[in-house]
Short mmCIF file of C-alpha atoms in Angstrom, two decimals:
data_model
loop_
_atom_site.label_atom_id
_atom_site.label_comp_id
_atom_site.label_asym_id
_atom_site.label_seq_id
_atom_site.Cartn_x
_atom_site.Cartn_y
_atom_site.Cartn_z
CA UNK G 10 -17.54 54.56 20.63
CA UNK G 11 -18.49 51.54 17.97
CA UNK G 12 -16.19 49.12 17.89
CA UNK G 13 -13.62 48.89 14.90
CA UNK G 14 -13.70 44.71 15.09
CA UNK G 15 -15.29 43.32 11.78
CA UNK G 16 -18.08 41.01 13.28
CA UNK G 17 -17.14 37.14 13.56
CA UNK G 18 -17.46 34.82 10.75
CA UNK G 19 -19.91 32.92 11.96
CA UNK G 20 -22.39 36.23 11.23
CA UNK G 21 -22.05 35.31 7.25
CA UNK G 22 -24.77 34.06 5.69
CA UNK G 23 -24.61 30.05 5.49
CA UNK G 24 -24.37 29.88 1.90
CA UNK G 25 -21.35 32.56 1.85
CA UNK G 26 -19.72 30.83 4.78
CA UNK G 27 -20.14 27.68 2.88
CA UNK G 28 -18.46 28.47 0.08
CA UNK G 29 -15.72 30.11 2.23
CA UNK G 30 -14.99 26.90 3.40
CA UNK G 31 -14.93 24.61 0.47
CA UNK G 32 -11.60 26.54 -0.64
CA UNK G 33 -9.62 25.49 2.32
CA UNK G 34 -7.71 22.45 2.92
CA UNK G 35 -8.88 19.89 5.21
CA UNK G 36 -5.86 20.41 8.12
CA UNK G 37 -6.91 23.95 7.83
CA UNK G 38 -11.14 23.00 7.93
CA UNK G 39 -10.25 20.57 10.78
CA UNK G 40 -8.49 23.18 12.83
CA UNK G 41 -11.82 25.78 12.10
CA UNK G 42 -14.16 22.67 13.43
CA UNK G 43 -12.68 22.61 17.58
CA UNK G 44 -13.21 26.41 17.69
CA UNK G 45 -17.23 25.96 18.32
CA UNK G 46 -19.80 24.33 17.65
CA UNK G 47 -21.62 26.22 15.37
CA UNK G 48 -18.27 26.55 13.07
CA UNK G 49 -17.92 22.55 13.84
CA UNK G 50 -21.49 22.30 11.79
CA UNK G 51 -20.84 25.13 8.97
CA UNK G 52 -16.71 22.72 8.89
CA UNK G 53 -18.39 19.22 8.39
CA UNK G 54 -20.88 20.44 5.63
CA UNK G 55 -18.36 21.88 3.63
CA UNK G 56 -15.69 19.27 3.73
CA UNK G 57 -17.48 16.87 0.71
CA UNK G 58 -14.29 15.37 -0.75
CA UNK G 59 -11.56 13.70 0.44
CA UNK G 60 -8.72 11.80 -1.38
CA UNK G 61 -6.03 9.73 1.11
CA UNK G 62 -2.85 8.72 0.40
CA UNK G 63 -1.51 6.29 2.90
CA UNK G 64 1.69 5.05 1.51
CA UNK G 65 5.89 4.66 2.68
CA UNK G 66 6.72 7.74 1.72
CA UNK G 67 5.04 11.33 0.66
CA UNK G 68 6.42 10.89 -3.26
CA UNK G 69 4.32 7.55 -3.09
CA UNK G 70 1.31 9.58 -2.41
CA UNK G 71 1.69 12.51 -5.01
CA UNK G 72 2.46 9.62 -7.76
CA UNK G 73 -0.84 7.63 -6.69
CA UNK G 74 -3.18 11.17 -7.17
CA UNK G 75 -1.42 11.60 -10.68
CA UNK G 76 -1.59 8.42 -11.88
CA UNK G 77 -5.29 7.84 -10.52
CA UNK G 78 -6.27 10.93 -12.26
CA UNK G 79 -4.55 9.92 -15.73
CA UNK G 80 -6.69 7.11 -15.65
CA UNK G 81 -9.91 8.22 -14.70
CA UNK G 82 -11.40 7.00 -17.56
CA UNK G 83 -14.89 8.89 -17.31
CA UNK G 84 -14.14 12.43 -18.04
CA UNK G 85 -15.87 11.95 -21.38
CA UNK G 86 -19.13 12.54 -19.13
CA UNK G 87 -17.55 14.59 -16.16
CA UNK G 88 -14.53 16.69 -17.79
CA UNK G 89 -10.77 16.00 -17.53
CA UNK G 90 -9.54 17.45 -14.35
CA UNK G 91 -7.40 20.54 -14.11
CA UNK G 92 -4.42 19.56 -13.15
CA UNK G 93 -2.56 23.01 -13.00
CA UNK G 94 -5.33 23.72 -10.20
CA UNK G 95 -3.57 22.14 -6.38
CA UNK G 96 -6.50 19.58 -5.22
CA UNK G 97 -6.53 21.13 -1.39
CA UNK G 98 -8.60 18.02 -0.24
CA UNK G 99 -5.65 15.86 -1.08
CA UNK G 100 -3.68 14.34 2.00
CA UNK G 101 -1.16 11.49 2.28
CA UNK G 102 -0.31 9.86 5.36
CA UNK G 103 3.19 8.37 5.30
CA UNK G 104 3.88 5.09 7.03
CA UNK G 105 6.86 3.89 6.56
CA UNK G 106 8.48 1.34 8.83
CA UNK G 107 12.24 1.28 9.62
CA UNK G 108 14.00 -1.67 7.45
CA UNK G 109 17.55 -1.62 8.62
CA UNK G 110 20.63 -2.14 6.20
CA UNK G 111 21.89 -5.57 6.06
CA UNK G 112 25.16 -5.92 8.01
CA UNK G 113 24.60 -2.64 9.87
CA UNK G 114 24.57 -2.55 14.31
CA UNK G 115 20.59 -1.67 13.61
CA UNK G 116 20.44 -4.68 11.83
CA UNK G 117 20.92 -7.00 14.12
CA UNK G 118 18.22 -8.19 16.33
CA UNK G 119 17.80 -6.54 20.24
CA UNK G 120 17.34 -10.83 21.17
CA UNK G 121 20.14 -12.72 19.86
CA UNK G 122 17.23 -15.83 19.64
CA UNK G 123 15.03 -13.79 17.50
CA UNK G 124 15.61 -14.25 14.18
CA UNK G 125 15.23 -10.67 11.62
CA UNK G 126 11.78 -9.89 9.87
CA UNK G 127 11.25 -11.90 6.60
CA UNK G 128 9.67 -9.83 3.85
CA UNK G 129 6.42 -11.87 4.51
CA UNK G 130 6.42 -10.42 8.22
CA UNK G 131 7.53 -6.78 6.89
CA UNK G 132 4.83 -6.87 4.64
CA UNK G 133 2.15 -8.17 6.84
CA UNK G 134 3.21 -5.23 9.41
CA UNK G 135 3.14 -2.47 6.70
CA UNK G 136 -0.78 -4.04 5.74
CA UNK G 137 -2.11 -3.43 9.63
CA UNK G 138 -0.19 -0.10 9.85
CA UNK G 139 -2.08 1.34 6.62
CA UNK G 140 -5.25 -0.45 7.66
CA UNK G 141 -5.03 1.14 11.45
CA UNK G 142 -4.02 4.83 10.13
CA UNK G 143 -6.96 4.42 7.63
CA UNK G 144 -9.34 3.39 9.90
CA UNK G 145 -8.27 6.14 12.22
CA UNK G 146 -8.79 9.03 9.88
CA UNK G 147 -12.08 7.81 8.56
CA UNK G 148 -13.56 7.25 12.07
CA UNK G 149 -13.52 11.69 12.15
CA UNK G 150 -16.46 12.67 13.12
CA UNK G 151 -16.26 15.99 10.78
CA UNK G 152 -16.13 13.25 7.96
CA UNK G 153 -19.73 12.33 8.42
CA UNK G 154 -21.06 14.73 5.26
CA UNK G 155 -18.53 13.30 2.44
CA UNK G 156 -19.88 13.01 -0.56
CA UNK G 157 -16.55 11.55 -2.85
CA UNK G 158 -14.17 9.57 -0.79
CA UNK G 159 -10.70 8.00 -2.57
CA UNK G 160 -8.46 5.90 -0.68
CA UNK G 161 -4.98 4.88 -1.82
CA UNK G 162 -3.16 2.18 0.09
CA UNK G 163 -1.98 -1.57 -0.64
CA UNK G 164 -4.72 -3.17 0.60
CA UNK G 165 -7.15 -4.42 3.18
CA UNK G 166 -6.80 -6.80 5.82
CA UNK G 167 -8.58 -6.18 8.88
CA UNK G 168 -12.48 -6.36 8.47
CA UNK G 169 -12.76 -2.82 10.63
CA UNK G 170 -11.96 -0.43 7.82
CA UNK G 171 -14.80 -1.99 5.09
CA UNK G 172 -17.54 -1.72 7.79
CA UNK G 173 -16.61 1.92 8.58
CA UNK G 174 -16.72 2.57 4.97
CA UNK G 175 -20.06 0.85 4.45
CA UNK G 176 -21.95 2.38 7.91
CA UNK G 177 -20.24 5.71 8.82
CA UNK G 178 -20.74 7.95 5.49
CA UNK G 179 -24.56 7.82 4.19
CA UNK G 180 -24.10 10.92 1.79
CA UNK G 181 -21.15 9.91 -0.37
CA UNK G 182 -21.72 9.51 -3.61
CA UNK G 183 -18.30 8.60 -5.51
CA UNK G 184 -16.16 6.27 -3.69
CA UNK G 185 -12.65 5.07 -5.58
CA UNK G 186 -10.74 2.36 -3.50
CA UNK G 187 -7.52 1.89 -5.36
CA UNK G 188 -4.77 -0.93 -4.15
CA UNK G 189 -2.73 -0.92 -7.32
CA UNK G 190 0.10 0.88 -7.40
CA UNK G 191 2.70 -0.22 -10.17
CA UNK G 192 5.04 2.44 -10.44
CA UNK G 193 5.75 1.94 -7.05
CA UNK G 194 9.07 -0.29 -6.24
CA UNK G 195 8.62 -2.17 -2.45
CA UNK G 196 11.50 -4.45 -1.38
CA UNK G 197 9.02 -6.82 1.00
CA UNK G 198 6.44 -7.03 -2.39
CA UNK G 199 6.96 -9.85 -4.80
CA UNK G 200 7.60 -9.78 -8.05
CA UNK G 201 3.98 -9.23 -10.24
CA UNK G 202 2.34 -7.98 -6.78
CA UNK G 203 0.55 -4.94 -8.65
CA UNK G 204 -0.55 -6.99 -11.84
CA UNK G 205 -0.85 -10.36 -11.26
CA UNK G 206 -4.11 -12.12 -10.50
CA UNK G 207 -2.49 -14.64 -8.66
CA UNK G 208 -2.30 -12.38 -5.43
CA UNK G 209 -5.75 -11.61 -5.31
CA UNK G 210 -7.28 -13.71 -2.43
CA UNK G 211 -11.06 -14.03 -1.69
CA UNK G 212 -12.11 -12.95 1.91
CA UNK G 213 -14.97 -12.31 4.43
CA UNK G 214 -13.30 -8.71 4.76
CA UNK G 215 -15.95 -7.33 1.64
CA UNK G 216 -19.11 -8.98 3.03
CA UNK G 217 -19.33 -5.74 5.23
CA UNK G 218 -19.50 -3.56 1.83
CA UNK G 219 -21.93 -6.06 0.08
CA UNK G 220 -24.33 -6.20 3.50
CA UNK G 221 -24.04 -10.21 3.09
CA UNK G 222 -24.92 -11.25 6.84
CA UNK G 223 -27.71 -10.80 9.18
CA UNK G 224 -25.27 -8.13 11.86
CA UNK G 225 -24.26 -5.93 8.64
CA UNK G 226 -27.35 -6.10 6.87
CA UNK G 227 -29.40 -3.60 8.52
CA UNK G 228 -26.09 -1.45 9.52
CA UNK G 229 -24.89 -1.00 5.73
CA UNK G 230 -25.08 2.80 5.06
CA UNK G 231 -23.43 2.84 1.65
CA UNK G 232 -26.51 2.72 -0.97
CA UNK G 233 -26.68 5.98 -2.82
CA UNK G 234 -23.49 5.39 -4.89
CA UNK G 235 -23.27 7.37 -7.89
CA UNK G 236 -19.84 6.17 -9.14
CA UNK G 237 -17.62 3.30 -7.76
CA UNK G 238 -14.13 2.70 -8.54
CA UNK G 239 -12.20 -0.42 -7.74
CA UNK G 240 -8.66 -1.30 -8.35
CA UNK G 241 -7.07 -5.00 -7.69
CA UNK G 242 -9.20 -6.40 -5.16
CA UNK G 243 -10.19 -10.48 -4.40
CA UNK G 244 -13.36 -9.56 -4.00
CA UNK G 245 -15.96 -12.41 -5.15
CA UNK G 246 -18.57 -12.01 -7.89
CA UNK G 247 -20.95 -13.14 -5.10
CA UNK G 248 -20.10 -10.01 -3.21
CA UNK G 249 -19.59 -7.32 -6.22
CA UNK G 250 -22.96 -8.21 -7.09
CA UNK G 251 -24.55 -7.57 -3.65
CA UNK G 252 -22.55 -4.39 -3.60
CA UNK G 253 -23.78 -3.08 -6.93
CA UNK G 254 -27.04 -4.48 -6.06
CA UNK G 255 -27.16 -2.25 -3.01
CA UNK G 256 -26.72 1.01 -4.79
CA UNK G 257 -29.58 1.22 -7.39
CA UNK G 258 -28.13 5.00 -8.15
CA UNK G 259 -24.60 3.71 -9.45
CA UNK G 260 -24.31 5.67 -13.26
CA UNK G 261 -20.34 4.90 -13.28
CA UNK G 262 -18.75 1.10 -12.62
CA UNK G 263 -15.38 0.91 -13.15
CA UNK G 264 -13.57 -2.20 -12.02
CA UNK G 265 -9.83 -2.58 -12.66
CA UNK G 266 -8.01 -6.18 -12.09
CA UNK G 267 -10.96 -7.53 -9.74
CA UNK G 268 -11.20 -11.41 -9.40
CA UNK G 269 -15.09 -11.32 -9.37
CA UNK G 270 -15.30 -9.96 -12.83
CA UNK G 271 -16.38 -12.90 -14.79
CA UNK G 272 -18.74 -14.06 -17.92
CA UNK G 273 -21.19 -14.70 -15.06
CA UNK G 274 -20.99 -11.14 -13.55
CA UNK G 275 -21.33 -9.57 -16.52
CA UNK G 276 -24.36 -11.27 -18.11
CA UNK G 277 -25.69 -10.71 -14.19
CA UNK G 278 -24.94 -7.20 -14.60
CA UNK G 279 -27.58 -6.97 -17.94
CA UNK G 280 -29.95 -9.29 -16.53
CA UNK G 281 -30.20 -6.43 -13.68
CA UNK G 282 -30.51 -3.60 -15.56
CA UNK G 283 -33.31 -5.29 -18.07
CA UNK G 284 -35.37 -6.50 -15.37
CA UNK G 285 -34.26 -3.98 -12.99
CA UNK G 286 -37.11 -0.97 -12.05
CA UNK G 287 -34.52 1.72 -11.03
CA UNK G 288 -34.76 4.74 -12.46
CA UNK G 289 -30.73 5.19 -13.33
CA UNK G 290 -28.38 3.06 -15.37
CA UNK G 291 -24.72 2.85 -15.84
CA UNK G 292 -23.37 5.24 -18.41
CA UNK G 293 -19.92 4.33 -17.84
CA UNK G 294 -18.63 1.15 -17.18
CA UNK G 295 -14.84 -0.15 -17.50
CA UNK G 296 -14.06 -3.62 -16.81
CA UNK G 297 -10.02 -3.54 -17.32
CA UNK G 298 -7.77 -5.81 -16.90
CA UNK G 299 -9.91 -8.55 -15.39
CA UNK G 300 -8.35 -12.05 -16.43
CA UNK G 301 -11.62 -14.07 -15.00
CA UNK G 302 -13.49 -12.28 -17.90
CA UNK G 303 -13.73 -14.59 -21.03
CA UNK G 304 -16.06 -13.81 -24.11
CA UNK G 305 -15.46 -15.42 -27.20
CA UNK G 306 -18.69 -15.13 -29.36
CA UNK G 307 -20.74 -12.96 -30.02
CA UNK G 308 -23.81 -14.69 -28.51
CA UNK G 309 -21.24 -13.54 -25.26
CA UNK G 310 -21.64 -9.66 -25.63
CA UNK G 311 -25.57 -10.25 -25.61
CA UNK G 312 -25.68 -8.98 -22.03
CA UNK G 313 -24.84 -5.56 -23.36
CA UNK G 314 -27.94 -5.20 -25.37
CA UNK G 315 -29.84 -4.50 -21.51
CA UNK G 316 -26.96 -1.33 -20.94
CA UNK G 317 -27.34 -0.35 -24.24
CA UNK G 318 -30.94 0.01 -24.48
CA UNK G 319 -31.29 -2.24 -27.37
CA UNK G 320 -34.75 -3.77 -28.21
CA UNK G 321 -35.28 -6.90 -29.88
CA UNK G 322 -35.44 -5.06 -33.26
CA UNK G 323 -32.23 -4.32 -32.82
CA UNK G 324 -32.34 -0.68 -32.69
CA UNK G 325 -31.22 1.35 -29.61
CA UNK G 326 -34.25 3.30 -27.88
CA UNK G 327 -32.26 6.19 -27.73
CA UNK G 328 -31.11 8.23 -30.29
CA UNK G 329 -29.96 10.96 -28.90
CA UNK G 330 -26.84 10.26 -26.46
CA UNK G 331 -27.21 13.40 -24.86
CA UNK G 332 -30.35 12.18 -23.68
CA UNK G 333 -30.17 8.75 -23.59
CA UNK G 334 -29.99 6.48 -19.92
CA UNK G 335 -28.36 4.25 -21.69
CA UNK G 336 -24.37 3.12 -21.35
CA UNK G 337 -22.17 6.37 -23.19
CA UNK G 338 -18.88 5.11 -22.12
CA UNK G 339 -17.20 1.26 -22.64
CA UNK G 340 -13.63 0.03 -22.09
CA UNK G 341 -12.51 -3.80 -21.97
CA UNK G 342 -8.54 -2.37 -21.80
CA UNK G 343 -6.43 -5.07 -20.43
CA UNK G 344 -9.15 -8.12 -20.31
CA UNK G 345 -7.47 -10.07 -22.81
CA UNK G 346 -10.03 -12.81 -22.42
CA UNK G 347 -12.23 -10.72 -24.54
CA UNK G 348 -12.03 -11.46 -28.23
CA UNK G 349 -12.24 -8.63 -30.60
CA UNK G 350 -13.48 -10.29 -33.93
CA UNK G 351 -17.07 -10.87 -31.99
CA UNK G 352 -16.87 -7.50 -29.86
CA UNK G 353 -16.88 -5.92 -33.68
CA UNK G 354 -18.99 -8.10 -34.83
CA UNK G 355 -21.42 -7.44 -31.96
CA UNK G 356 -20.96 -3.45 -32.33
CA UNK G 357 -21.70 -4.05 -36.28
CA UNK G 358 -24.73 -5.63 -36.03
CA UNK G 359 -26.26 -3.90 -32.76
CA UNK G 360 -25.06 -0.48 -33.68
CA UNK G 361 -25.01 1.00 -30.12
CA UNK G 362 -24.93 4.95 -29.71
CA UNK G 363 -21.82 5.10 -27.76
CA UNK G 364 -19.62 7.57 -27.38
CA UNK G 365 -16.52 5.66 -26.68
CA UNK G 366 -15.22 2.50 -26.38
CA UNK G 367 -11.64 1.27 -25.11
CA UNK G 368 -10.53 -1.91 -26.64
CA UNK G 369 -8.45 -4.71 -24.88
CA UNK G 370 -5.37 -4.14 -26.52
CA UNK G 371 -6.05 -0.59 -25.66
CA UNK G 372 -6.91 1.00 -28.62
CA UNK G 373 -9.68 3.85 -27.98
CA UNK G 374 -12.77 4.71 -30.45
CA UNK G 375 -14.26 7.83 -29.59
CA UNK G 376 -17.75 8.87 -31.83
CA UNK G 377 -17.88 12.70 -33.28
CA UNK G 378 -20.84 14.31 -34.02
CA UNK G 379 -21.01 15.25 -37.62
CA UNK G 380 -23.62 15.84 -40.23
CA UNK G 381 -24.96 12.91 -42.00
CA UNK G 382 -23.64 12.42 -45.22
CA UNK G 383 -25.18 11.44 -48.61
CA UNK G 384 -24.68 8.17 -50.80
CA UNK G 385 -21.22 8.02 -52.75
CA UNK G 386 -20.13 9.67 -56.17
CA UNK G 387 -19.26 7.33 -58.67
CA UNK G 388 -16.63 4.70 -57.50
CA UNK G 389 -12.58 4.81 -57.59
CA UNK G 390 -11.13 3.83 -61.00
CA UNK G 391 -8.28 2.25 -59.09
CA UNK G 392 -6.40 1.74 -56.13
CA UNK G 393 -4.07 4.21 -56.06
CA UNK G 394 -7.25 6.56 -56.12
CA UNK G 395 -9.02 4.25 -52.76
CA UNK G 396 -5.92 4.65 -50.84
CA UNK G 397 -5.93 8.65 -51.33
CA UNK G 398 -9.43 8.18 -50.10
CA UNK G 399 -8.25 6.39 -47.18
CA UNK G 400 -5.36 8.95 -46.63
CA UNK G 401 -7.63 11.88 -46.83
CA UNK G 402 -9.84 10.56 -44.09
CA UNK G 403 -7.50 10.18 -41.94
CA UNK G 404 -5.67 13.31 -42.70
CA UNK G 405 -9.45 14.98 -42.06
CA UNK G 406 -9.89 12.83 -38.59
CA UNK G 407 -6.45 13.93 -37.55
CA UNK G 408 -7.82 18.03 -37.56
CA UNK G 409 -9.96 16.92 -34.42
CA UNK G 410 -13.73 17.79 -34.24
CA UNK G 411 -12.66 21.60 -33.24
CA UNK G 412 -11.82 22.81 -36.51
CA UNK G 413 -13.61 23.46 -39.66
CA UNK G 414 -12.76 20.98 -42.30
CA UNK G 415 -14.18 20.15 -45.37
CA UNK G 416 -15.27 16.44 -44.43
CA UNK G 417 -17.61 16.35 -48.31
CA UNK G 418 -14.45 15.99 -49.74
CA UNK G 419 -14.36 12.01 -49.22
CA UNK G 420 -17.62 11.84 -51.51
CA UNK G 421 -15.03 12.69 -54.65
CA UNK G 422 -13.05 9.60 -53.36
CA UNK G 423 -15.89 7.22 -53.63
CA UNK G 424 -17.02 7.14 -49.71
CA UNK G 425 -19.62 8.06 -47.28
CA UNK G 426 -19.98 8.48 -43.97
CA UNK G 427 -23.77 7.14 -42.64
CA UNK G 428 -25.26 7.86 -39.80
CA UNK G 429 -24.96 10.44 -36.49
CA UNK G 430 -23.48 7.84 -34.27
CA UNK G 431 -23.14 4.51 -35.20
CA UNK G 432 -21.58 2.30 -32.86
CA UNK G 433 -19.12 5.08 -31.67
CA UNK G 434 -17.01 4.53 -34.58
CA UNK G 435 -16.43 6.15 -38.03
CA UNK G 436 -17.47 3.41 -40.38
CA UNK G 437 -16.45 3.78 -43.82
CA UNK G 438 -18.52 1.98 -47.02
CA UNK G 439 -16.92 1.60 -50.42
CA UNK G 440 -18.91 2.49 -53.66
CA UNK G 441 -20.60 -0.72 -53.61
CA UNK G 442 -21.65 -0.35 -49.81
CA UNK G 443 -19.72 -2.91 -48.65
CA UNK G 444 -18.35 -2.15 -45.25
CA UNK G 445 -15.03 -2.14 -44.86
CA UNK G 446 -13.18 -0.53 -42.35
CA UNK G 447 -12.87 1.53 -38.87
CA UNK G 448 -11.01 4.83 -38.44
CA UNK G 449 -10.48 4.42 -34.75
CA UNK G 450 -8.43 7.51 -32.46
CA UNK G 451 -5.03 6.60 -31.04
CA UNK G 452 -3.81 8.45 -28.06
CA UNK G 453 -0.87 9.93 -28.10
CA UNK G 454 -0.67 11.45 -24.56
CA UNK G 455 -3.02 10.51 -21.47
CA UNK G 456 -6.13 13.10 -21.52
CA UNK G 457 -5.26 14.14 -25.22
CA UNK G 458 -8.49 12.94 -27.35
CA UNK G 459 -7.89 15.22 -29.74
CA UNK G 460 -5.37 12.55 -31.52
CA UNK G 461 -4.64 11.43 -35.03
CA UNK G 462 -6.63 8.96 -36.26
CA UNK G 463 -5.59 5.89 -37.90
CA UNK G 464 -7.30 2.94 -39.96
CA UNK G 465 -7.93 -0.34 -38.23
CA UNK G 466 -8.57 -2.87 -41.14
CA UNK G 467 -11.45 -5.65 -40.48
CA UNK G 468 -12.80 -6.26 -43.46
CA UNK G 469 -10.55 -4.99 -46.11
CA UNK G 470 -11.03 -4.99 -49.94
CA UNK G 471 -7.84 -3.23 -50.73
CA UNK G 472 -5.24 -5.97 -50.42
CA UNK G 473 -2.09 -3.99 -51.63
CA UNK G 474 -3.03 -2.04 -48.26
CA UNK G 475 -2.81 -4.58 -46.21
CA UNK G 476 0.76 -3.79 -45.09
CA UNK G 477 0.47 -0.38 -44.29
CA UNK G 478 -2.46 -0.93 -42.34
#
């Protein structure tokens, strides 16, 4: 009599079987792995991402994947993430460690001699305990395929977790190291910990990620980065540009409160890319809230002209942004060092096809694509008449590029819009052609770029205006 068993798993196809697996959670895909071999193979293959929380408490770890995915700032190239959709390769590890009331019997030392734990010394334990958890989970054998590995803890302090990163996982592609956690509210942190610069501390820990030394140099595994993410690290520009250096493939930089971001970096950073050979170049970089980065003329934002694809005529090689190699994505948020008369200045002049740019002060221009339109009607009588004009494009931005609008009607108000793309903005020209201002999008909600628009003035002719722009 045939048996009534359905035949094992392991019978599937591989390509079935593998997309079996990428729906479960890792606990679950770790459990599947000690049943055989075979399904220990089919387990490791399947299990590509992995996002770890190692924080005090499980709360900690939820906030950290929320807030790290509200400011992912490239989903202009790779899409916003769903977040009604549970992540099951999300896992958070909590650590706290007891801290006993002050006052209470726990409280009081087990040797009268021994004097409590200072915050420094509470602190310093909490650092090894993330450090020896992470370490631990990343030394998994199943682990070896990942391909997109982010890591949430307060930071590194034992050199044994960077050289695991940068030797045990040769297939990953997008790695996000994140050590800033602001809305989080620890008793043994100062005050400032998450934002200030003046924590950041240099050390010999990131040499094993940047493959500076003759042991680590032929050991370093992690060279086909596609995207890297960094958040509040002391890393030196030294090492940040060995590490970027190392991974010819990188298309995404994003670097958030680093102390090696500097004027030097940067103009390193386009030297590379115009002398460089590789086939790939960044078309998303964020430098935010770096306070080592100073550029103050425009002669500064020259290194740009490499990631942009700019000739020397001044024109971008690309036109077409859908095809280009070129840099799509920009964002200085935070780096108040960087002056904003030259950035527009630079953007004016060099015209780069971007498709957004954040500003320091945080202010986001994001380019539509829209017909080009033809020179201006006869000009304004007055300017009661230019401010309509003003009002209407706005008014016309604010539909969002979703919806059918009648965006001729500006030519009865005197204005044009020139141009596909130009410098990822919506530049406006008066009757005479005289530039004059930027209609730039302000967000109202995190992920919503479908937001009103309002007018930035730079070079205004309308001085009654002045106020309620």
């Amino acid at each position: 009599m045939a048996s009534s068993l359905p035949p094992p798993i392991s019978a599937l196809p591989p390509e079935i079987l593998h997309q079996i697996l990428t729906y479960l959670s890792v606990p679950t895909l770790l459990i599947f792995a000690r049943t055989s071999r075979q399904h220990y193979s089919a387990a490791s293959r399947a299990l590509q991402t992995l996002q770890i929380a190692i924080l005090p408490r499980r709360i900690h770890g939820l906030l950290a994947f929320l807030n790290s995915s509200l400011l992912e700032e490239t989903d202009v190239l790779y899409g916003e993430p769903d977040y009604d959709v549970p992540t099951p390769n999300q896992i958070v590890v909590s650590c706290p460690l007891p801290v006993p009331l002050i006052g209470s019997k726990a409280s009081k030392p087990k040797n009268p001699t021994e004097p409590p734990p200072t915050p420094a010394q509470h602190r310093e334990q909490l650092f090894r305990l993330q450090d020896a958890l992470a370490c631990s989970i990343l030394t998994t054998s199943s682990l070896v395929h990942l391909r997109s590995l982010t890591l949430h803890i307060y930071t590194i302090t034992s050199p044994s977790l960077p050289e695991i990163l940068a030797t045990c996982f040769p297939d990953l592609r997008h790695l996000h190291l994140n050590f800033s956690h602001p809305y989080l509210h620890d008793a043994c942190l100062p005050a400032h910990y998450w934002t200030s610069s003046e924590y950041l501390r240099a050390s010999p820990i990131w040499d094993a990620l940047a493959g500076i030394g003759d042991e680590l140099e032929s050991s370093v595994k992690l060279i086909n980065l596609e995207r890297l993410t960094v958040e509040r690290a002391g890393i030196t520009r030294t090492q940040l540009q060995k590490w970027v250096e190392r991974n010819p493939r990188l298309q995404s930089l994003t670097l958030r409160n680093v102390a090696g971001v500097d004027a030097s970096f940067v103009k390193w950073l386009g030297g590379v890319s115009r002398v460089s050979s590789r086939s790939v170049m960044l078309k998303s970089l964020a430098l935010e809230h770096c306070s080592s980065l100073t550029l103050g003329t425009v002669e500064d934002f020259t290194w740009l002209d490499s990631l942009f694809d700019i000739d020397d005529a001044q024109t971008p090689t690309h036109q077409d942004p859908d095809a280009t190699s070129a840099l799509l994505v920009l964002s200085l948020q935070g780096s108040n060092g960087v002056s904003m008369p030259p950035l527009f200045t630079y953007l004016e002049t060099r015209r780069p096809a971007l498709l957004q740019i954040t500003l320091p002060d945080g202010r986001r221009l994001t380019a539509w694509a829209s017909p080009t339109f033809s020179r201006p009607s006869p000009s304004c009588s007055n300017t009661g008449q230019q401010h309509q004009a003003l009002e209407g494009l706005t008014d016309m931005a604010g539909n969002g590029p979703d919806r059918n609008v009648d965006i001729h009607s500006s030519h009865a108000h005197g204005y044009r819009r020139v141009g596909r793309r130009i410098a990822g903005f919506l530049p406006l020209y008066d009757n005479t052609g005289e530039y004059t201002t930027y209609l730039r999008p302000q967000v109202q909600t995190a992920g919503d770029y479908r937001a009103r628009y309002e007018m930035t003035q730079l070079k205004s002719q309308f001085g009654p205006m002045q106020a309620e722009l």
